[in-house]
CSV table of C-alpha atoms in Angstrom, one decimal:
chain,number,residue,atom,x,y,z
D,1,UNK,CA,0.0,0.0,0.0
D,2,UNK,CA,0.9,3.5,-0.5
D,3,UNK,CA,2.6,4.9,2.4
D,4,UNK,CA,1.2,7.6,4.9
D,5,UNK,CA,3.5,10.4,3.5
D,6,UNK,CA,2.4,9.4,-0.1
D,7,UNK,CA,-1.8,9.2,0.7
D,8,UNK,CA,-1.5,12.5,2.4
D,9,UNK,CA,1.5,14.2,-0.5
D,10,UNK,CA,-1.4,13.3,-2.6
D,11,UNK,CA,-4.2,15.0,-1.3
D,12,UNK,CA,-2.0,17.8,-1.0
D,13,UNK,CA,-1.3,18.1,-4.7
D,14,UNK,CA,-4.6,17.1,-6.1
D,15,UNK,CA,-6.6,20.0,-3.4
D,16,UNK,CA,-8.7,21.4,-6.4
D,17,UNK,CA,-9.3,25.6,-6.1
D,18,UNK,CA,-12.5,26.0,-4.7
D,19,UNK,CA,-12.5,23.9,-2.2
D,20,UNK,CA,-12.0,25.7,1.5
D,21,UNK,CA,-9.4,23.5,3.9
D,22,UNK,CA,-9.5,24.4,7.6
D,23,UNK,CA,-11.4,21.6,9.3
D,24,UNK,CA,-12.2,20.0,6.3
D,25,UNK,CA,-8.7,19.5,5.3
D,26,UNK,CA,-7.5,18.5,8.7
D,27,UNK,CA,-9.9,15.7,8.7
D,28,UNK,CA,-8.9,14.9,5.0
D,29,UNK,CA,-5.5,14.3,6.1
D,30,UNK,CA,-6.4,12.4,9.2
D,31,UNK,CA,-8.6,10.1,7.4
D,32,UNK,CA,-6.4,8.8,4.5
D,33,UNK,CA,-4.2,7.1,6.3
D,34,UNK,CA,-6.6,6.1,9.1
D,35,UNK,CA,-7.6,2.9,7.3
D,36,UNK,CA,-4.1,1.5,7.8
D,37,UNK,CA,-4.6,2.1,11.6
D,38,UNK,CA,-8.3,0.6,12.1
D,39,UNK,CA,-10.1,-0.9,9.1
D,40,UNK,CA,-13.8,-1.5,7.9
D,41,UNK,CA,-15.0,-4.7,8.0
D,42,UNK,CA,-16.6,-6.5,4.6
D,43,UNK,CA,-18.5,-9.8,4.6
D,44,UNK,CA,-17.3,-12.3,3.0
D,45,UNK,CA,-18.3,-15.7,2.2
D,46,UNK,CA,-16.1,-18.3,4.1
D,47,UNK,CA,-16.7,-22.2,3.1
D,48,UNK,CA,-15.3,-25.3,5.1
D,49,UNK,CA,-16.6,-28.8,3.7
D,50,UNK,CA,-19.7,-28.8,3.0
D,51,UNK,CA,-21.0,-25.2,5.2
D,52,UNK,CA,-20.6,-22.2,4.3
D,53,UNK,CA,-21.1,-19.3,6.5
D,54,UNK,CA,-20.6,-15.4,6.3
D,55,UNK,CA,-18.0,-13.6,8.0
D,56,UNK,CA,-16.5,-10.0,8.6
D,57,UNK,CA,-13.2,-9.9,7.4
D,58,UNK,CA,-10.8,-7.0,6.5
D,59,UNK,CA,-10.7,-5.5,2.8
D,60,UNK,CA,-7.8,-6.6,0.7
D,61,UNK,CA,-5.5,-4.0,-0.1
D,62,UNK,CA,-4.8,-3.1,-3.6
D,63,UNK,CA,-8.5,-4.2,-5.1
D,64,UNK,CA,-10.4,-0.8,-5.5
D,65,UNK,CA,-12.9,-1.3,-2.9
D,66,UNK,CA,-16.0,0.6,-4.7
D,67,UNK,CA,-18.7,-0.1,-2.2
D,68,UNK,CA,-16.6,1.5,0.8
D,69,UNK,CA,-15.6,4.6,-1.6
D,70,UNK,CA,-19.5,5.2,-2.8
D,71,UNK,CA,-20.5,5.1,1.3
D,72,UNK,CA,-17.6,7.2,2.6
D,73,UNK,CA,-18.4,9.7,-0.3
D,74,UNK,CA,-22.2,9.7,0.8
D,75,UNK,CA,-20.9,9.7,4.5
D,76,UNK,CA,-18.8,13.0,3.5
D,77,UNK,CA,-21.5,14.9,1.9
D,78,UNK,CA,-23.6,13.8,5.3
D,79,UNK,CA,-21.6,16.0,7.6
D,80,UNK,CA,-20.5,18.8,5.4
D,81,UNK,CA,-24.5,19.0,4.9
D,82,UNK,CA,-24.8,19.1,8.8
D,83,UNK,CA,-22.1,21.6,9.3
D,84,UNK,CA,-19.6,19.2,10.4
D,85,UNK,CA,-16.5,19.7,8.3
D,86,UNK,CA,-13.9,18.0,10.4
D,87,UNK,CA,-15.5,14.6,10.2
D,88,UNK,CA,-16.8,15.3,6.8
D,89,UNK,CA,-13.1,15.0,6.3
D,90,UNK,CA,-12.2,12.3,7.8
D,91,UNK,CA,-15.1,10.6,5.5
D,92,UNK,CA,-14.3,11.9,2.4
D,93,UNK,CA,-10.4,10.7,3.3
D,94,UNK,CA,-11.0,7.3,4.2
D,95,UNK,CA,-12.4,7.1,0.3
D,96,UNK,CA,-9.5,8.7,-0.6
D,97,UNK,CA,-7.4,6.2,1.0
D,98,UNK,CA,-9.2,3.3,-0.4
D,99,UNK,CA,-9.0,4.7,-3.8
D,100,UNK,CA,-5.3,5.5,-3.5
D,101,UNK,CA,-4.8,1.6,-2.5
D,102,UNK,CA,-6.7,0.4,-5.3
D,103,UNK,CA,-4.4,2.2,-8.2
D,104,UNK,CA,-1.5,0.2,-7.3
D,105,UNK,CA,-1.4,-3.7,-8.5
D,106,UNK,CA,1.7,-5.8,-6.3
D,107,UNK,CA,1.7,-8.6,-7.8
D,108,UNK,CA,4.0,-8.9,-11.3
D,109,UNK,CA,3.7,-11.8,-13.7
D,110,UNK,CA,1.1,-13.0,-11.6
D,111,UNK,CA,3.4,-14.3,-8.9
D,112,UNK,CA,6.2,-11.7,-8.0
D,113,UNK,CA,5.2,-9.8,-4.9
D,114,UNK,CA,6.8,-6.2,-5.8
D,115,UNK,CA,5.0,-4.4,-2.6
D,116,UNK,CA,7.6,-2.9,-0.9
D,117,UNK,CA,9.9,-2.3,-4.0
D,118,UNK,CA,7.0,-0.5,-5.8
D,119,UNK,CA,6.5,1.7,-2.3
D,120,UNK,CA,9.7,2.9,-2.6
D,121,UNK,CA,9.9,4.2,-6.1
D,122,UNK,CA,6.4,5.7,-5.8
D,123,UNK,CA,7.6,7.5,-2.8
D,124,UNK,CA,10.5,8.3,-4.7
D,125,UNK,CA,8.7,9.7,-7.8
D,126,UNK,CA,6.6,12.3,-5.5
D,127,UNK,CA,8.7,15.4,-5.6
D,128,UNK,CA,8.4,15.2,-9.5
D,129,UNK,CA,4.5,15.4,-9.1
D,130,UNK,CA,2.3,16.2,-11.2
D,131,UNK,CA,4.6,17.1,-14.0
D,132,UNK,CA,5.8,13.0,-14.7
D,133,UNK,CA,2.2,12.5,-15.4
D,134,UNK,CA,2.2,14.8,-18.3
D,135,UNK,CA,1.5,12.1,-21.4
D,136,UNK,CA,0.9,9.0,-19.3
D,137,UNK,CA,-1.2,6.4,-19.4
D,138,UNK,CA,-2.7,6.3,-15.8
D,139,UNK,CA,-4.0,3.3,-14.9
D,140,UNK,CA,-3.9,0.6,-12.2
D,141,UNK,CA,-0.7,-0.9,-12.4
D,142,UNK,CA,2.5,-2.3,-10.7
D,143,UNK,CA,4.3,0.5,-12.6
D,144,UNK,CA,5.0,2.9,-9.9
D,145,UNK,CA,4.8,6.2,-12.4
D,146,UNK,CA,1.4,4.5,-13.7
D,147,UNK,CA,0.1,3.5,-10.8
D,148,UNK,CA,1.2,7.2,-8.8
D,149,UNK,CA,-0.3,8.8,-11.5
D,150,UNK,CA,-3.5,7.3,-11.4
D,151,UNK,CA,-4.1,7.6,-8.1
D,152,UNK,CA,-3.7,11.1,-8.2
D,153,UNK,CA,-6.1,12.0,-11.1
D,154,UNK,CA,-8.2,9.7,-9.0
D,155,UNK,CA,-7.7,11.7,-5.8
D,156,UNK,CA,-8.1,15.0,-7.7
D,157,UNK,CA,-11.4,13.8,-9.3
D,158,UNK,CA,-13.2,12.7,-5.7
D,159,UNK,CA,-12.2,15.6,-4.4
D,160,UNK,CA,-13.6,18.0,-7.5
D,161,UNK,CA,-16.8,15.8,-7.5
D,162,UNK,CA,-17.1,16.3,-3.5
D,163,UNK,CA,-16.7,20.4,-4.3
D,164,UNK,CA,-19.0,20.3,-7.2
D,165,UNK,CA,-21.8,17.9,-6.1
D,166,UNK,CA,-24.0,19.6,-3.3
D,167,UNK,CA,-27.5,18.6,-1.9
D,168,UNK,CA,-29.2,21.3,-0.4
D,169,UNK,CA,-31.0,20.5,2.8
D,170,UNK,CA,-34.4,21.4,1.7
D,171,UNK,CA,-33.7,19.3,-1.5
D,172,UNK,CA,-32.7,16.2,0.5
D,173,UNK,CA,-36.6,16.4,2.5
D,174,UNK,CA,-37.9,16.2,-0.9
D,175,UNK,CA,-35.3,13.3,-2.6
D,176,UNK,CA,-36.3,11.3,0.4
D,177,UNK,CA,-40.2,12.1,0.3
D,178,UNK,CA,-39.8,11.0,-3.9
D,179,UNK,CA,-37.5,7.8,-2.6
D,180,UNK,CA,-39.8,6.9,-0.1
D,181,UNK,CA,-43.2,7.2,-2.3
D,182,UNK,CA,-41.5,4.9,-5.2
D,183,UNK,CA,-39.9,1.7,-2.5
D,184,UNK,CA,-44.1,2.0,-1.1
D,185,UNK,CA,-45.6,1.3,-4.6
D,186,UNK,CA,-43.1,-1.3,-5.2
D,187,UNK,CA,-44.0,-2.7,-2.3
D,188,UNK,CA,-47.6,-2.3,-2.6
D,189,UNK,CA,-47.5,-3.9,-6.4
D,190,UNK,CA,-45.5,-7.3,-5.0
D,191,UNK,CA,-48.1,-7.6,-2.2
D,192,UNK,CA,-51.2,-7.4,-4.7
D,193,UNK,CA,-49.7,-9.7,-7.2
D,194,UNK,CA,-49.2,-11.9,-4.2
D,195,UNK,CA,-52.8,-11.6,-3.0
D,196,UNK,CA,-53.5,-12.3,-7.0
D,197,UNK,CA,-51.8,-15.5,-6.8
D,198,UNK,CA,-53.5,-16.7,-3.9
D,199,UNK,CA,-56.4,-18.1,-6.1
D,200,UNK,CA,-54.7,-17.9,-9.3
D,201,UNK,CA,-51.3,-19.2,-10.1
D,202,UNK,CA,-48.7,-20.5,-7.0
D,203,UNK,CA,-45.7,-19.0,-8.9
D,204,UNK,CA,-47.7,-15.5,-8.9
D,205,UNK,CA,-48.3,-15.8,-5.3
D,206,UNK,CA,-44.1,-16.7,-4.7
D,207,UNK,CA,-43.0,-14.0,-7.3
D,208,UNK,CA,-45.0,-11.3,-5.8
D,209,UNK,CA,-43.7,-11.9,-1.6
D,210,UNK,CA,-40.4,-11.9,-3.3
D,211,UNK,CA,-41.0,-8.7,-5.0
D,212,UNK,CA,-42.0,-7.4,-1.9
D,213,UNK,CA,-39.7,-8.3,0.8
D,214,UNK,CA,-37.0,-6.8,-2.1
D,215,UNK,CA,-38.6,-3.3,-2.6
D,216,UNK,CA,-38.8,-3.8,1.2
D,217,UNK,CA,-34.9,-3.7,1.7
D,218,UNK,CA,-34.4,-1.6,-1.8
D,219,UNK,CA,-32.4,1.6,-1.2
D,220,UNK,CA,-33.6,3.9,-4.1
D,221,UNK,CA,-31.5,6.5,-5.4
D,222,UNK,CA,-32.9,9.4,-3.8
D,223,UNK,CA,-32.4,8.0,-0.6
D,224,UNK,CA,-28.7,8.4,-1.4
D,225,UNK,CA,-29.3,11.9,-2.3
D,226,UNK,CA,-31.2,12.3,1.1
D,227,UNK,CA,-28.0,11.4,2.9
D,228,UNK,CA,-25.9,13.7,0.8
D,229,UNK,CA,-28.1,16.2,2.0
D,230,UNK,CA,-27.9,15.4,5.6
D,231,UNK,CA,-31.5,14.4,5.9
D,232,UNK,CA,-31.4,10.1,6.4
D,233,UNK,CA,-28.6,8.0,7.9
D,234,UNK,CA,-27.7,5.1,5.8
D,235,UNK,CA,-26.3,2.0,6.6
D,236,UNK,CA,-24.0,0.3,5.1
D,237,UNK,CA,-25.1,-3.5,3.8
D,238,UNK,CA,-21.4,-4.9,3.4
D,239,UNK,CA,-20.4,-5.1,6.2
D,240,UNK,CA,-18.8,-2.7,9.4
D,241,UNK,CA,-18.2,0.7,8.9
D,242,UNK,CA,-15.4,2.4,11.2
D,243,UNK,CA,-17.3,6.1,10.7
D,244,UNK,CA,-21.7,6.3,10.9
D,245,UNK,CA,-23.6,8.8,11.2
């Protein structure tokens, strides 16, 4: 993984204008490296014999971790919309962080573990930022300038999308309100095709309680915006979040 000083060099360099610092910067640099010191928790399926069971375990390091990027992100714009800039921070650092992990690939020719060789050149590399990126091709790789580079358009484009994208608090009542009105009629349509299949057809009657008992633990989109705005508290559904709301 990427080492403190590189996470928190990058944030540094990738700051877009626009964006105000102050708490909201402190927390930023607090947060991308706090991952390495006390880490979410994912499910994931664990199979001995003939059981299988699931289980919290750790993420893996280096495999872009989308679902804990998306809920930090949301978890971000939460606070900020609540006036609460330090942890909104901390939030929107701990994607950072797992984004910044996921650019780098340590493995090479499938086998070769290059981890610590790679951290070493990427922190090498950093007081030629952003220049050496100039004609790149960023990507996830186990190329330290390809791998450095992507993680910083990366960083810089979280952070632009957290500046740009901003739910007012009146908008978020009325996301929700829209949210909420579309997971009842779902609802309500698996429930009467249920009540349908009751004298009709046995597959109707099944399809329908499965329909409903889905829309039933459905998180529609504007729910998301909701939290955005600061109005609803998600929770997350992969597993144990470090930060809630």
């Amino acid at each position: 993984m990427p080492s403190w000083a590189t996470h928190r060099r990058l944030v540094a360099l990738a700051w877009p204008q626009g964006l105000p610092k102050g708490d909201l910067y402190r927390g930023v640099i607090k947060g991308v490296v706090e991952p390495d010191v006390i880490s979410d928790m994912l499910y994931v399926k664990k199979c001995g014999g003939r059981k299988c069971r699931w289980a919290l375990a750790p993420p893996k390091h280096h495999e872009l971790q989308i679902s804990l990027v998306e809920y930090y992100y949301n978890l971000a714009q939460y606070y900020r919309a609540r006036g609460d800039l330090y942890n909104a921070g901390r939030a929107l650092g701990r994607a950072l962080h797992y984004i910044q992990d996921g650019a780098v690939k340590t493995k090479k020719w499938l086998i070769l573990n290059v981890h610590d060789s790679l951290e070493k050149e990427i922190e090498g590399l950093l007081n030629k930022m952003p220049e050496i990126c100039r004609g790149v091709r960023a990507e996830r790789s186990n190329n330290p300038i390809k791998a450095l580079c992507h993680a910083y358009q990366q960083t810089a484009a979280l952070l632009i999308r957290f500046r740009d994208e901003v739910v007012p608090p009146d908008d978020a009542v009325e996301f929700y309100k829209r949210g909420r009105r579309k997971k009842l009629a779902l609802i309500a349509a698996g429930l009467v095709a249920a009540v349908i299949g009751l004298s009709t057809y046995a597959w109707l009657l099944l399809a329908g309680v499965v329909a409903a008992a889905t829309a039933a633990t459905w998180t529609p989109k504007e729910y998301i915006l909701a939290m955005r705005g600061g109005y609803v508290c998600l929770k997350p559904k992969w597993g144990k979040a470090v930060m809630s709301c």
